[in-house]
Structures are given as C-alpha cells and as structure tokens.
XYZ file of N, CA, C and O in Angstrom:
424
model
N 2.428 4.899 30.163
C 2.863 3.818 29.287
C 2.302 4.084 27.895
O 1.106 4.349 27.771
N 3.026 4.029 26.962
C 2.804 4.161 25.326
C 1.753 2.923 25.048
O 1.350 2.024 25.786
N 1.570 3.144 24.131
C 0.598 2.317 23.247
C 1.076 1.096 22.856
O 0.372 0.088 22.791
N 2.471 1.152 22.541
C 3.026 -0.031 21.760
C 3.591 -0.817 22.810
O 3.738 -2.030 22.664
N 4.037 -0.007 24.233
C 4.556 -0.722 25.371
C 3.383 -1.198 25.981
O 3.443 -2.327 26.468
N 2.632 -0.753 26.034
C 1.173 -1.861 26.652
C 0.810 -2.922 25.529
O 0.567 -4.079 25.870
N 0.782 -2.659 24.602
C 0.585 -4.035 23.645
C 1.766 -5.129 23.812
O 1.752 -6.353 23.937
N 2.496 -4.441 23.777
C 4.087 -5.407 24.126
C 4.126 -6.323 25.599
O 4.633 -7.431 25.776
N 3.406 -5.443 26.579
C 3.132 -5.977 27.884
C 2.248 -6.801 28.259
O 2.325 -7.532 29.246
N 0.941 -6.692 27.128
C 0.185 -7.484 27.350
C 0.596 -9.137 26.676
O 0.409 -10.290 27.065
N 1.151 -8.591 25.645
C 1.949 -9.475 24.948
C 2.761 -10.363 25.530
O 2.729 -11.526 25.127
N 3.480 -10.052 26.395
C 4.467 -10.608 27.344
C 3.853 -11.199 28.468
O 4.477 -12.175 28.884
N 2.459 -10.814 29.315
C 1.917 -11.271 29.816
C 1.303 -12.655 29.508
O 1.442 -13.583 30.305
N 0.550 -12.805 28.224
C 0.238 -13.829 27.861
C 1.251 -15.245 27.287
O 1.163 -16.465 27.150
N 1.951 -14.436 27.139
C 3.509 -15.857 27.149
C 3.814 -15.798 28.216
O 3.252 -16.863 28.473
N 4.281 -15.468 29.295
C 4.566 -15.662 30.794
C 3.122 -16.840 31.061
O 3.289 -17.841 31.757
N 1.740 -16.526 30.396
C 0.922 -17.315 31.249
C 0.608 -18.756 30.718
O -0.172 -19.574 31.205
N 1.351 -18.867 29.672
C 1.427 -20.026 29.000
C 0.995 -19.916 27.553
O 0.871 -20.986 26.958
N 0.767 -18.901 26.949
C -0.382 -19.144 25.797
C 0.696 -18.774 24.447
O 1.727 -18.119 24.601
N 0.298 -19.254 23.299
C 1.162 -18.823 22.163
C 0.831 -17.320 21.882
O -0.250 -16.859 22.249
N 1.760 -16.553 21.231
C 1.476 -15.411 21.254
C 2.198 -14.785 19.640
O 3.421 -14.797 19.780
N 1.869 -14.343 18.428
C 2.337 -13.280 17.800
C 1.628 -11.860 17.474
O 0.557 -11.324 17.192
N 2.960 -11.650 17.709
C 3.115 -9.650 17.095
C 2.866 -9.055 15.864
O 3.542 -9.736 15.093
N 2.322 -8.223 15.233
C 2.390 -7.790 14.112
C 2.339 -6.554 14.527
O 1.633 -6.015 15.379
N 3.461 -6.017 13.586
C 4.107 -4.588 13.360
C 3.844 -3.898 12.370
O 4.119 -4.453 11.306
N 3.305 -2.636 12.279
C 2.900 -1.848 11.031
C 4.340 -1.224 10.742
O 4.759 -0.216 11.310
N 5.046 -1.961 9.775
C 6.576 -1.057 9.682
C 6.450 -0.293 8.430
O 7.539 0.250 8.244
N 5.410 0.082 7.234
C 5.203 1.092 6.659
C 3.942 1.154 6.165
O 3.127 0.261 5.937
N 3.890 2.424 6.018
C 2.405 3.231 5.180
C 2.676 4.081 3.773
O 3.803 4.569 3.691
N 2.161 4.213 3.138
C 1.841 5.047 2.119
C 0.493 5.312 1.717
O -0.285 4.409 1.410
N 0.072 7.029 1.706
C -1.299 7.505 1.857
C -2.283 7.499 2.579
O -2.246 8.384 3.434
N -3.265 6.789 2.598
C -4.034 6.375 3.778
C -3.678 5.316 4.494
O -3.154 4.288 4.066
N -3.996 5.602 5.705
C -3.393 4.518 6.795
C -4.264 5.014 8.155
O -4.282 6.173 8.570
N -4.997 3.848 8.765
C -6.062 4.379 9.726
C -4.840 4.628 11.263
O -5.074 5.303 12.266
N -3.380 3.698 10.901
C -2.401 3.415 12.059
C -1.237 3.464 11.696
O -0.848 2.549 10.970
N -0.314 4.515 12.065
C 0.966 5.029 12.046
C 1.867 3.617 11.656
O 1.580 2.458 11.957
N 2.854 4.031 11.013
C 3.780 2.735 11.435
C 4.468 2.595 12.661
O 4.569 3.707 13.179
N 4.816 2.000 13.123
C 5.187 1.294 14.617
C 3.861 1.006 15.130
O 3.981 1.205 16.338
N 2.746 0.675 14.918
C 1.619 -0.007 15.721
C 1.513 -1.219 15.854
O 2.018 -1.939 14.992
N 0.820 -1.803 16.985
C 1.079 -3.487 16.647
C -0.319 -4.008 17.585
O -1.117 -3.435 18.327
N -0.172 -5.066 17.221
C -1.473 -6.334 17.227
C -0.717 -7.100 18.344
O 0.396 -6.609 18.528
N -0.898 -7.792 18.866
C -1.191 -9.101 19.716
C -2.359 -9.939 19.573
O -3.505 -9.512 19.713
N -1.979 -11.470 19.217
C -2.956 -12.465 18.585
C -2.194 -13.739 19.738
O -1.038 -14.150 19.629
N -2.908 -14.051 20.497
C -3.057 -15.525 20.772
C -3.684 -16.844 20.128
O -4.731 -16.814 19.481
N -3.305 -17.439 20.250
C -3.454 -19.013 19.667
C -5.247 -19.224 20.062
O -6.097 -19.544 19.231
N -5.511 -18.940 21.580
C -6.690 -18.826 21.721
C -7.650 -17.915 21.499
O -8.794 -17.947 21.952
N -7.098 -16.968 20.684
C -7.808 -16.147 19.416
C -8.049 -14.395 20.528
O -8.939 -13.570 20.321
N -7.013 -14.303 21.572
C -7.546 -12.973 22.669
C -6.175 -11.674 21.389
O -5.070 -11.874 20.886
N -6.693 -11.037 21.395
C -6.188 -9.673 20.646
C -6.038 -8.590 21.457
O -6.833 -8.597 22.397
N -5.105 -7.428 21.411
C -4.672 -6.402 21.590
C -4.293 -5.446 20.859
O -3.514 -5.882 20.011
N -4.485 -4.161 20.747
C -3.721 -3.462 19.900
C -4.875 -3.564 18.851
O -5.929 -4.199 18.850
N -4.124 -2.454 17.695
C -4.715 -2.747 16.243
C -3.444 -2.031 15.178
O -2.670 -1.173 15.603
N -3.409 -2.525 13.834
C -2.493 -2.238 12.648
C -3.445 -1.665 11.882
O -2.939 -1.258 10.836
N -4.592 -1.459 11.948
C -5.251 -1.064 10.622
C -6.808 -0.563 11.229
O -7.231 0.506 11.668
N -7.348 -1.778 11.032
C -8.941 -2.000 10.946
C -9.650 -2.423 9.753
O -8.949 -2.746 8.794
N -11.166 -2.492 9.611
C -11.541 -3.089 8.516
C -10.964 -4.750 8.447
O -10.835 -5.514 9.403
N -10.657 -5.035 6.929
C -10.542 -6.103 6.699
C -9.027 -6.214 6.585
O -8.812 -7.309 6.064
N -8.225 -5.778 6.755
C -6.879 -5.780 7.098
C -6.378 -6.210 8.266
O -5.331 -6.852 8.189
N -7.014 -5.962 9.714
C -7.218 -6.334 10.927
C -7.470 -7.917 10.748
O -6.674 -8.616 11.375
N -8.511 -8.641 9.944
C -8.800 -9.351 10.163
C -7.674 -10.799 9.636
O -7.354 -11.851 10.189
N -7.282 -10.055 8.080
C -6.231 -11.121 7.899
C -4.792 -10.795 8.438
O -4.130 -11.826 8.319
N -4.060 -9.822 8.962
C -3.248 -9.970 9.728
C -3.714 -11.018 11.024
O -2.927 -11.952 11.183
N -4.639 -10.990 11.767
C -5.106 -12.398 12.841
C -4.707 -13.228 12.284
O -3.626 -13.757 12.540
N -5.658 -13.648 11.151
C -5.282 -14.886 10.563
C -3.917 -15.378 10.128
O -3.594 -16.545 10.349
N -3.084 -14.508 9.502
C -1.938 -14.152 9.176
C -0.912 -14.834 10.500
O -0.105 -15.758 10.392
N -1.277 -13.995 11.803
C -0.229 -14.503 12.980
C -0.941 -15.789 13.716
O -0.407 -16.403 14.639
N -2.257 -16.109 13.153
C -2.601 -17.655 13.845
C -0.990 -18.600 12.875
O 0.059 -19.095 13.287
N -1.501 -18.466 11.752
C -0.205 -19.138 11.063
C 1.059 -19.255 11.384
O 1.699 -20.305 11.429
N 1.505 -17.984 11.653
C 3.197 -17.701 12.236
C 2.671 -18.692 13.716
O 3.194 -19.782 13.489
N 2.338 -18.745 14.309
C 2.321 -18.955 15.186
C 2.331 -20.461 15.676
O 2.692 -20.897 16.769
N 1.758 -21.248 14.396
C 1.303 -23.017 14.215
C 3.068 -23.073 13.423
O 3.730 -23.881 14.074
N 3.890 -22.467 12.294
C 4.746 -22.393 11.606
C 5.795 -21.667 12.438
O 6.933 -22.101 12.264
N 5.684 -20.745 13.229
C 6.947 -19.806 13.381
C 7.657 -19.339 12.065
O 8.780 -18.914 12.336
N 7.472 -19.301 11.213
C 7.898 -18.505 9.952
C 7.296 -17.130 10.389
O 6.071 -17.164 10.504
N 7.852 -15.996 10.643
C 7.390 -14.493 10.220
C 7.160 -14.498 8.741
O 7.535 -15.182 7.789
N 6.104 -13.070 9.007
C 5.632 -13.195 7.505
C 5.561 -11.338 7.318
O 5.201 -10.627 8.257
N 5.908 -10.856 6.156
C 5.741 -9.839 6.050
C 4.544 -9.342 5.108
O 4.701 -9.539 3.903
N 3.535 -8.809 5.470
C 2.166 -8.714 4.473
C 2.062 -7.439 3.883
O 2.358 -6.455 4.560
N 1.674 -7.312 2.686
C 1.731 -5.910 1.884
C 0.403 -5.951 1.857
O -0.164 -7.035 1.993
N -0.383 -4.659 1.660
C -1.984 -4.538 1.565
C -1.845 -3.247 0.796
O -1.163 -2.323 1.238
N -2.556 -3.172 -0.475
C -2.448 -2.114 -1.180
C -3.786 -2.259 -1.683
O -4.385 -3.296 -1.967
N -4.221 -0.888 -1.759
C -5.365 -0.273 -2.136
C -5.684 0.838 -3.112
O -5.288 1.961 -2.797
N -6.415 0.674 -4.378
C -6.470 1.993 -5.042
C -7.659 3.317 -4.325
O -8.484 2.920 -3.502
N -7.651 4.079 -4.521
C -8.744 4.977 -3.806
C -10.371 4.725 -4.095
O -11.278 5.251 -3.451
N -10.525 3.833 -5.173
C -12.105 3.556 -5.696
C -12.335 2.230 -4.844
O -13.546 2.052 -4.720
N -11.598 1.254 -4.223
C -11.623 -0.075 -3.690
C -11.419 0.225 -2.115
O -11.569 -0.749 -1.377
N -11.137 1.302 -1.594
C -10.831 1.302 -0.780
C -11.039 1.662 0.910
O -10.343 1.662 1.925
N -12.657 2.010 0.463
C -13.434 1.831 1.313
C -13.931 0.120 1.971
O -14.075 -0.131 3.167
N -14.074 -0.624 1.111
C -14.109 -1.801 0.780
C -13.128 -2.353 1.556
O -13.569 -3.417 1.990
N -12.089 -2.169 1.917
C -10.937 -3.359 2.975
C -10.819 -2.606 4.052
O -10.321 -3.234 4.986
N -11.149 -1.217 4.355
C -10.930 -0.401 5.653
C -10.154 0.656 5.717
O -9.832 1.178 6.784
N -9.745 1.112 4.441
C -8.950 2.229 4.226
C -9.947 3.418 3.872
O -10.801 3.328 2.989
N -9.763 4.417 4.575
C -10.160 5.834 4.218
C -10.095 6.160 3.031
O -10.994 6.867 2.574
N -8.823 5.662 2.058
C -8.789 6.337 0.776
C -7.510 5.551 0.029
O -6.909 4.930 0.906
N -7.235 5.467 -0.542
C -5.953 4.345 -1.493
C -4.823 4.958 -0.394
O -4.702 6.070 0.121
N -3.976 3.572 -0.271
C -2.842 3.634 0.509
C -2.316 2.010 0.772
O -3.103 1.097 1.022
N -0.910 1.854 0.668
C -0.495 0.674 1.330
C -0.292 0.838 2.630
O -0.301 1.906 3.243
N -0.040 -0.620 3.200
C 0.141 -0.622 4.522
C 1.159 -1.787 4.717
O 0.705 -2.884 4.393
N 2.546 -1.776 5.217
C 2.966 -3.025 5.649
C 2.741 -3.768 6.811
O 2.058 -3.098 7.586
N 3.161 -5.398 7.479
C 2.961 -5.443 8.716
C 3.630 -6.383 8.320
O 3.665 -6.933 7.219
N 4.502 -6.679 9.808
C 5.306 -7.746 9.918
C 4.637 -8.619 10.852
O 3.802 -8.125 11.610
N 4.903 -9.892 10.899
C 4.084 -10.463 11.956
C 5.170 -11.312 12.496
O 6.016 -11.641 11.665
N 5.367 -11.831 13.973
C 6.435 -12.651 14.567
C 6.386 -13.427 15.164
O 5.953 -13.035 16.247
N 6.615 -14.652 15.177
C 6.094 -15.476 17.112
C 6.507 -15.202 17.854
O 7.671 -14.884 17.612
N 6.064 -15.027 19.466
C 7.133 -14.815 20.568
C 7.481 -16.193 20.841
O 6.548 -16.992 20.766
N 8.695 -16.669 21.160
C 9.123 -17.513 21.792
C 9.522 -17.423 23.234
O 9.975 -18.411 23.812
C-alpha cells in the first residue's frame, strides 16, 4: 500500500468511526520542499493526524488550517512561500513554495 493510500485509509477509517475528518493535499512545490506534491495530512476534529505535507511550521498551520475546513466545510487552498535566508525558520531546507489544498470528508 502507497503512502497516500494509507493516509486516505486511515482517513476513511476515521469517518466510518464517526469522527470529522480533513485532507490536505500538497498539489505544488517550487525549490525546496521536505514532501513531493501529491502528499497528504489527515486531521481529525479530535486533533489525531496522519501523514505529513511539509514539516516544521507549515505542518502546523495546515492542522490548524483543516480544524477550520472542517467547523466551515469551505476548502481552502494555502500558499507558503519562503525566501532562502527565512527559511530555515518555517521548516524549509532552503527557499521554496509549497501549495496544499485542504478538504472536509463528508
């Protein structure tokens, strides 16, 4: 099983067991990027995680990011850009954007 199909599964597990659940999708990079695009997160309402989009401090507000989608159901698409002197500082190896989409499961 892939990486993104076990996040997806676990994902699916936790809505089968009752719990709110969003996704966030790394759908692009430019330069440094600790996680390919197509990677993804799983965030429950009761705060259990799977997966990772990044790391550092990028990790942390995508969570926060899909607690929201998740109280709203609005998806949200988040840009994170970094110059190479700042960029040790949010969790990037070296200047690079990163996108992520985030979704509710229903």
């Amino acid at each position: 099983m892939s990486e993104i199909e076990d996040v997806l599964s676990t994902a699916a597990a936790w809505r089968a067991a009752g719990e709110q659940v969003a996704v966030a999708t790394v759908t692009e990079t430019w330069g440094s990027s600790p996680r390919p695009a197509g990677s993804q997160m799983a965030v429950t309402k009761s705060g259990r995680m799977a997966g990772s989009v990044s790391g550092g401090c990028i990790e942390g507000a995508v969570a926060d990011a899909a607690m929201q989608t998740i109280e709203s159901g609005t998806p949200q698409l988040l840009d994170f850009g970094v110059s190479h002197e700042r960029a040790w500082e949010v969790g990037l190896a070296c200047g690079g954007k990163v996108k992520v989409f985030v979704e509710r499961l229903n």
